[in-house]
XYZ file of C-alpha atoms in Angstrom:
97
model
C 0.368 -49.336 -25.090
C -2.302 -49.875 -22.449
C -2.215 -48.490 -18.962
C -2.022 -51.147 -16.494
C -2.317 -49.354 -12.923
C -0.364 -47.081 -10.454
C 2.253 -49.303 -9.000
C 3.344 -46.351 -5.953
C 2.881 -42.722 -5.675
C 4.683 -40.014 -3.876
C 3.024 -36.829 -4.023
C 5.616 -35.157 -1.806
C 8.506 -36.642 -3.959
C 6.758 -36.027 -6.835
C 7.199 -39.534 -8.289
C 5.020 -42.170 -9.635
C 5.922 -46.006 -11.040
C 3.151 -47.139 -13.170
C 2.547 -50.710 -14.646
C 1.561 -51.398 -18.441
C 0.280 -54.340 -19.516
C 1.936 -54.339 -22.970
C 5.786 -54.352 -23.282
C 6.854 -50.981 -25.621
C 9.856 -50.831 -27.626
C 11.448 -47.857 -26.271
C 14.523 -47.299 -23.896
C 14.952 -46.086 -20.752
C 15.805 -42.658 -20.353
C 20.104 -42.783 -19.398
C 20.244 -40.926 -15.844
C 23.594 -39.202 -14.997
C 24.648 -39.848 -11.235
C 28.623 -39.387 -11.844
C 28.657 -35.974 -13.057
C 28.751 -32.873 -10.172
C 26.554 -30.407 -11.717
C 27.972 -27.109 -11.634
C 25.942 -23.441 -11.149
C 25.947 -21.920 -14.393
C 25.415 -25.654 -16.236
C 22.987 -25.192 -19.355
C 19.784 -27.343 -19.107
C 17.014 -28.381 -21.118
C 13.455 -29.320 -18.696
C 10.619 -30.925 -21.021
C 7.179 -31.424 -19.642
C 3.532 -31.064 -20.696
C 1.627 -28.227 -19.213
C -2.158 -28.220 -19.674
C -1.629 -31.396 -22.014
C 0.860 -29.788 -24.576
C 3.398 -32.916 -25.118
C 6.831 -32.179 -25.211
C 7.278 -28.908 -24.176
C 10.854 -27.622 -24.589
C 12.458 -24.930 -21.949
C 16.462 -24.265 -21.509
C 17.783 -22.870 -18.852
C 20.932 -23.102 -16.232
C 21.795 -25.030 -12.768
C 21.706 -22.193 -10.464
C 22.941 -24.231 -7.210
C 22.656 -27.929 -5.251
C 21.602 -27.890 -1.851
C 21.978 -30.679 0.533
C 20.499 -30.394 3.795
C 20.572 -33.625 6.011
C 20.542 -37.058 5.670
C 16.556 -36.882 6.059
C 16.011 -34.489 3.087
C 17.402 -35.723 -0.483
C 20.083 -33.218 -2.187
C 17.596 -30.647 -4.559
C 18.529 -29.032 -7.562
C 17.689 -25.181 -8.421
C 17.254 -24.463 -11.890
C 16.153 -21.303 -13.891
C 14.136 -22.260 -16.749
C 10.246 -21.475 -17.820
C 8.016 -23.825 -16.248
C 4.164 -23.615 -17.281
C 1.775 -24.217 -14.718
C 0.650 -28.057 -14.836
C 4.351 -28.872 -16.481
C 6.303 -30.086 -13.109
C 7.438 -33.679 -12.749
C 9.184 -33.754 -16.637
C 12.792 -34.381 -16.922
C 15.512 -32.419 -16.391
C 18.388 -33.129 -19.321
C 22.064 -32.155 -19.134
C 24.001 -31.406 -22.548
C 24.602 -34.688 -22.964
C 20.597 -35.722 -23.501
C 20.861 -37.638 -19.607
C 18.347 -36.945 -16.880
């Protein structure tokens, strides 16, 4: 798979969409907007700190916070995060971001 270019980046949001110029066979990953997460909720975050793929780290919701309109709703988790590892998915039991 060849990198094609950064289609938009938000640094604050920590987001990126990239463009490929090859089509890959894979899926996209199934994100879970109906379900109310709950404090205490077990989760699994995978990243890649200092280039290690696929980190795994479990841990638990520990609350939601919404603040305004202006500010998207956050999520506050407990699990080990190494340093360069930030921006991976967050999975629910279920495998869904």
């Amino acid at each position: 798979m060849a990198y094609f270019g950064q289609l938009y980046l938000d640094k604050e949001k920590d987001i990126a969409i990239l463009a490929f110029d090859e089509t890959a066979n894979v899926q996209p990953l199934k994100v879970d907007g109906a379900t109310r997460l709950l404090r205490g909720q077990p989760v699994t975050a995978i990243g890649s700190p200092k280039g290690i793929l696929n980190t795994v780290s479990s841990g638990n919701i520990s609350n939601t916070y919404s603040w305004s309109a202006a500010v998207p709703d956050a999520i506050q988790f407990t699990a080990p995060i190494s340093p360069g590892s930030s921006g991976g998915a967050l999975f629910n039991e279920q495998g869904s971001v």
